[in-house]
Coordinates of C-alpha atoms in Angstrom, one line a residue:
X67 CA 0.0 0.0 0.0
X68 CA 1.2 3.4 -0.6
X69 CA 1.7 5.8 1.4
X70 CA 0.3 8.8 1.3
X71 CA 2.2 12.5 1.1
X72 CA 1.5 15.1 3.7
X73 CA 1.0 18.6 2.5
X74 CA 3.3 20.9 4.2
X75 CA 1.4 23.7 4.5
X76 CA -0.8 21.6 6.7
X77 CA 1.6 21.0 9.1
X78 CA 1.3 25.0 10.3
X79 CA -2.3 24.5 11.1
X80 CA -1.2 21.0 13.3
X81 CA 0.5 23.7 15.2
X82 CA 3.9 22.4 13.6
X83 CA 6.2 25.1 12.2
X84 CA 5.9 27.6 9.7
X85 CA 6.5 26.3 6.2
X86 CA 9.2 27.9 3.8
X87 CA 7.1 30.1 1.7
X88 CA 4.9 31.5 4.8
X89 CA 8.7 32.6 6.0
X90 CA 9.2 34.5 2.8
X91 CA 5.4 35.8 2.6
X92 CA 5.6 36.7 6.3
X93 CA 9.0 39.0 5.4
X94 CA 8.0 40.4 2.3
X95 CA 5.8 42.9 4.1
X96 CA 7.6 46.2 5.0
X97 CA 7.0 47.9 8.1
X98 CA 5.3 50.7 8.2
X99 CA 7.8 52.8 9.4
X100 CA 10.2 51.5 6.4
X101 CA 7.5 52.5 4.3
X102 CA 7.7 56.2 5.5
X103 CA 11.6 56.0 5.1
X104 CA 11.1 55.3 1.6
X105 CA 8.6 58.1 1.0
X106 CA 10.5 60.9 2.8
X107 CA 13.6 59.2 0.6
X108 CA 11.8 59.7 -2.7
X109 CA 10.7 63.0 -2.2
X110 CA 13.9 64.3 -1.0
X111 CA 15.3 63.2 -4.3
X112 CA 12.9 64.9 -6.0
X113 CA 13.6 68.0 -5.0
X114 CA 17.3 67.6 -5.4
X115 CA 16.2 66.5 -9.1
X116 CA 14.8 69.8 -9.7
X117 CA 16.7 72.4 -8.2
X118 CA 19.6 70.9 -10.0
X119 CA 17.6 71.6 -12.8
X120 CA 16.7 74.5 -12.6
X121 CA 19.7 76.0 -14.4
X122 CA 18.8 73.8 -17.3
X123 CA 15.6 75.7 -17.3
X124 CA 17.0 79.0 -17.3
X125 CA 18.6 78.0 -20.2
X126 CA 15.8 77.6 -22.4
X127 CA 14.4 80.8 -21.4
X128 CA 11.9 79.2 -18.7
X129 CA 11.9 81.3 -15.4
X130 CA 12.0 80.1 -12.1
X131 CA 10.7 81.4 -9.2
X132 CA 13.4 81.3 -6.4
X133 CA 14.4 84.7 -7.4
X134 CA 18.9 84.7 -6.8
X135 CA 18.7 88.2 -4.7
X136 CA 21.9 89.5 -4.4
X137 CA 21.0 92.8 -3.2
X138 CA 18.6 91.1 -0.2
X139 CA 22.4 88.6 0.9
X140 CA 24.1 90.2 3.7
X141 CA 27.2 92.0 2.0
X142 CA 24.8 93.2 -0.4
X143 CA 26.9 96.8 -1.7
X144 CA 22.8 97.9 -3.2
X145 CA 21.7 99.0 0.8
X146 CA 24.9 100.7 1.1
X147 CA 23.7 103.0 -1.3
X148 CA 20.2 104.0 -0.1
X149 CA 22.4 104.9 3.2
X150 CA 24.9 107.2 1.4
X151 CA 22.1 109.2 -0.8
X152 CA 21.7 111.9 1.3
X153 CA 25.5 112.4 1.6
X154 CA 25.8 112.2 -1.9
X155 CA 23.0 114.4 -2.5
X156 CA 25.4 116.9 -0.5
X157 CA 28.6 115.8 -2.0
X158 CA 27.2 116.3 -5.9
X159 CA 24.4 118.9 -5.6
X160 CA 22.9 119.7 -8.8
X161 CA 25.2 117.3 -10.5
X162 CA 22.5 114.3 -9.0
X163 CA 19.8 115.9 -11.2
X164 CA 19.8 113.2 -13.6
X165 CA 21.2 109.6 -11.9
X166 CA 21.9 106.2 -13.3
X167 CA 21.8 103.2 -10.8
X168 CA 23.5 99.9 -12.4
X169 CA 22.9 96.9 -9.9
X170 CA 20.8 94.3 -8.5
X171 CA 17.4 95.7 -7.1
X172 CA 18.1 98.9 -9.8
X173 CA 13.9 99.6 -8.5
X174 CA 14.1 100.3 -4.8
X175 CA 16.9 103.0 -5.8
X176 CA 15.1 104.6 -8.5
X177 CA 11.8 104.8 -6.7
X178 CA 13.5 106.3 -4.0
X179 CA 15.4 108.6 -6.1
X180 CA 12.1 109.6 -7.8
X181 CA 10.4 110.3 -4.9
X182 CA 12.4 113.5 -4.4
X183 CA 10.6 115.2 -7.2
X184 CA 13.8 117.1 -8.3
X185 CA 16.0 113.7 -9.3
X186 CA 15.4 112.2 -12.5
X187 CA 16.5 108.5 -11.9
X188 CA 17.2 105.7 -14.2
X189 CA 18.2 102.4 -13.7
X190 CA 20.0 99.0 -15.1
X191 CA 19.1 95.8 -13.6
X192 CA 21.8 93.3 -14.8
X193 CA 20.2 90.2 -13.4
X194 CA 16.8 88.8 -14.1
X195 CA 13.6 90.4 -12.3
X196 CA 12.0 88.1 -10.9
X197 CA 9.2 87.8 -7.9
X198 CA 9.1 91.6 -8.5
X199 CA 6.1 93.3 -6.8
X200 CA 3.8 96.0 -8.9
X201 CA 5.9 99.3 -8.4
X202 CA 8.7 97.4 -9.9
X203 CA 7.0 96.4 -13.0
X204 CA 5.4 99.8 -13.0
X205 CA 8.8 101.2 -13.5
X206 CA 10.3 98.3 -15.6
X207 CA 7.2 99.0 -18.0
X208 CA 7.5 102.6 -18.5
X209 CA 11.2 102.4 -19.4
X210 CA 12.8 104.0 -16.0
X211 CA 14.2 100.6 -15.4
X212 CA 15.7 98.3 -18.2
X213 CA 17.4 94.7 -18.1
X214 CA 20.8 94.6 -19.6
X215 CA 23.9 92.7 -19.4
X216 CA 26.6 95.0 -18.5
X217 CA 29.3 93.5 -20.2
X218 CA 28.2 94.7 -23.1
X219 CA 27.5 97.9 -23.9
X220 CA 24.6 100.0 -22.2
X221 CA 21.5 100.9 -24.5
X222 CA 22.3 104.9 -23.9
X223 CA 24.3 107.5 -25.5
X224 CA 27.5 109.0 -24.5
X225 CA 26.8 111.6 -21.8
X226 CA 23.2 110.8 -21.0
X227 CA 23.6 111.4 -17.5
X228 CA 25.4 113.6 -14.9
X229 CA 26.3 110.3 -12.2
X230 CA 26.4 107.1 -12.2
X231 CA 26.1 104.7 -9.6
X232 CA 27.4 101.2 -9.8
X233 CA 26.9 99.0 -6.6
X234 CA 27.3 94.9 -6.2
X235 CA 27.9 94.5 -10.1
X236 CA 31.8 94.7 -10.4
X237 CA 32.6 92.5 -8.0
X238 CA 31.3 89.4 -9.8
X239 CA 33.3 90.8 -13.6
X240 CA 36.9 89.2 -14.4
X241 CA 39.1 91.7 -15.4
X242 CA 38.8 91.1 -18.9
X243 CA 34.8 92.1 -19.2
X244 CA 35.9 95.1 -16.1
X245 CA 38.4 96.6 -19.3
X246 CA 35.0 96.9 -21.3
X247 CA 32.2 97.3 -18.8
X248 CA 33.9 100.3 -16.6
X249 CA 34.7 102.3 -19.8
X250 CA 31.4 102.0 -21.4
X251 CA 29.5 103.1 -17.7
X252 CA 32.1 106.1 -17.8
X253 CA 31.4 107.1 -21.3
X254 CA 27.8 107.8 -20.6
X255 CA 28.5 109.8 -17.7
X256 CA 29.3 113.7 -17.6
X257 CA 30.1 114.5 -14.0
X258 CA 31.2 111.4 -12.5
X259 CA 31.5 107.5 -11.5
X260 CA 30.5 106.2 -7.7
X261 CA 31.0 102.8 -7.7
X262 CA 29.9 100.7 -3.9
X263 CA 32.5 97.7 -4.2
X264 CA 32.5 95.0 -1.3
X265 CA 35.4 94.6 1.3
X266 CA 38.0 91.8 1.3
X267 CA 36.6 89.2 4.3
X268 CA 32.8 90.7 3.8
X269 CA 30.4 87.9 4.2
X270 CA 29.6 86.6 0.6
X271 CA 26.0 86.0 -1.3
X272 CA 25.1 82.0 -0.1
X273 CA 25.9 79.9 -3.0
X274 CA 22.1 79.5 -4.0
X275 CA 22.1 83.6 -4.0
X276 CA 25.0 83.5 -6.6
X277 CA 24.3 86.1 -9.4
X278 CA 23.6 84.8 -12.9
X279 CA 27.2 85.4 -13.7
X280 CA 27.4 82.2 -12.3
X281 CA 30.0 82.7 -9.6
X282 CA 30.8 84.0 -6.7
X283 CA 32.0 88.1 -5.8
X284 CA 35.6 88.7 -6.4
X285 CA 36.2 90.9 -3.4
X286 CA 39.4 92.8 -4.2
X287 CA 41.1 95.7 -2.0
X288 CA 41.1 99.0 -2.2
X289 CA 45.0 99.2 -3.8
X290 CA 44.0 96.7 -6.1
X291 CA 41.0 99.4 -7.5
X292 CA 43.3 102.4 -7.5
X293 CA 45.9 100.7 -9.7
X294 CA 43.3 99.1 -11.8
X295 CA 41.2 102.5 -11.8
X296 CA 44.7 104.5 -12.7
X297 CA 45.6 101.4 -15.7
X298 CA 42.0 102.6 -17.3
X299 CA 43.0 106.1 -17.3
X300 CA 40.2 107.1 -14.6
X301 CA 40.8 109.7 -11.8
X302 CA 39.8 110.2 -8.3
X303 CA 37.0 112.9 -8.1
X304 CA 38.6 115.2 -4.8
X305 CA 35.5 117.9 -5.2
X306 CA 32.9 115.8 -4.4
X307 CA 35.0 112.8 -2.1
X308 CA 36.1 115.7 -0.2
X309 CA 32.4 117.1 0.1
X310 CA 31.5 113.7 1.0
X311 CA 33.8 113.1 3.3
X312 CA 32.7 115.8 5.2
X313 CA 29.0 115.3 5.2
X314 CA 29.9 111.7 6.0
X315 CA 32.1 112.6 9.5
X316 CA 29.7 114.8 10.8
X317 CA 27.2 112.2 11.1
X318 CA 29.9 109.6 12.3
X319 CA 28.9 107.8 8.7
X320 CA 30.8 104.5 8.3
X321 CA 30.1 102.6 5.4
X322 CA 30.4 98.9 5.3
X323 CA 31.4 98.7 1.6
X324 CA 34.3 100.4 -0.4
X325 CA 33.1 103.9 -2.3
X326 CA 34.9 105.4 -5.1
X327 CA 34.3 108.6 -6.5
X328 CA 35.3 108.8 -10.3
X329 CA 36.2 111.9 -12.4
X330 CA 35.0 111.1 -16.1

């Protein structure tokens, strides 16, 4: 007589132990808090997916939204400036009349320099505009404030304005651009360069603040601008540094970036 098999997968409900396969079933089934570890995981790389991508957007002309704000960084050279208008308002005098601002957040100078009533301010924002809020785009749509890349040259003819002021722009430009740029923002100037440049050892822009020029501030000394200033055949403007100067010490003034005054 035969005998007869025994089904092994009866033997669990004899109460004997648990055949191969239920081991496998029984460890195939994650945890729940595995689960979750995967999902937080997945999402994480997500994100890194697309913010490493989002240069690849901006170059096909797709914008994004996480606006790079240099002026907004600590070290930003831009809120220097709105410190030093009224000194420069004294150091210049009727020479401010007709001001160009070239620099991040070109909008908050202008409008501030409008608001005077007897300044006529224009302005040259060299990095994209982006998250900009309705005064902005008031100004950017009427023409008082225009995007352009400074290393070429600026849409305006020679002499179109008594001063211009240049603030956290030349610190990201390699020499070789600075020998075309500076010229070009002196040409179209009649009375006079003041150019905000950051201090060796000031905290630099965070790496996802970096300007479109796609690296980081080159913060060079104060020698290093005189020679390179003297090399391009500009001159230090005493009149109005001296006038400065003095308006600036009798209010104890003590600016956190580097100012040059320029004689065109």
């Amino acid at each position: 007589m035969s005998r007869r098999s025994v089904n092994p997968s009866r033997r669990v409900s004899d109460g004997g132990l648990p055949s191969v396969g239920g081991l496998f079933h029984h460890k195939s089934r994650s945890p729940p808090v595995l689960t979750i570890a995967l999902v937080v995981l997945g999402v994480i790389l997500l994100i890194a997916y697309f913010n490493s991508g989002s240069g690849r957007l901006k170059a096909l002309g797709v914008t994004v939204t996480s606006r790079e704000a240099v002026s907004r960084s600590e070290g930003s050279c831009t809120s220097e400036v709105m410190r030093a208008l009224p000194y420069l308002k004294k150091a210049y005098g009727t020479a401010i009349q007709k001001v160009l601002h070239v620099g991040p957040d070109s909008c908050t100078v202008v409008s501030n320099l409008l608001k005077e009533g007897k300044v006529e301010a224009w302005g040259v924002e060299p990095y994209d505009l982006e998250d900009t809020d309705s005064s902005c785009k008031s100004l950017v749509r009427k023409g008082f404030v225009r995007m352009s890349d400074i290393k070429f040259p600026l849409p305006y003819r020679s002499d179109s304005f008594n001063l211009v002021v240049v603030s956290d722009a030349l610190d990201y430009l390699t020499p070789r651009y600075l020998n075309k740029t500076l010229p070009d923002l002196a040409r179209v100037s009649t009375n006079g360069l003041v150019i905000f440049a950051g201090n060796p050892g000031q905290q630099k822009p965070k790496v996802s603040e970096l300007p479109k020029f796609g690296r980081p501030a080159k913060l060079r000394s104060s020698s290093w601008w005189t020679r390179y200033f003297v090399q391009t055949g500009l001159t230090e403007n005493e009149g109005p540094l001296k006038k400065f100067e003095e308006a600036t010490s009798k209010n104890e003034y003590k600016p956190d970036c580097q100012i040059f005054h320029l004689s065109t």
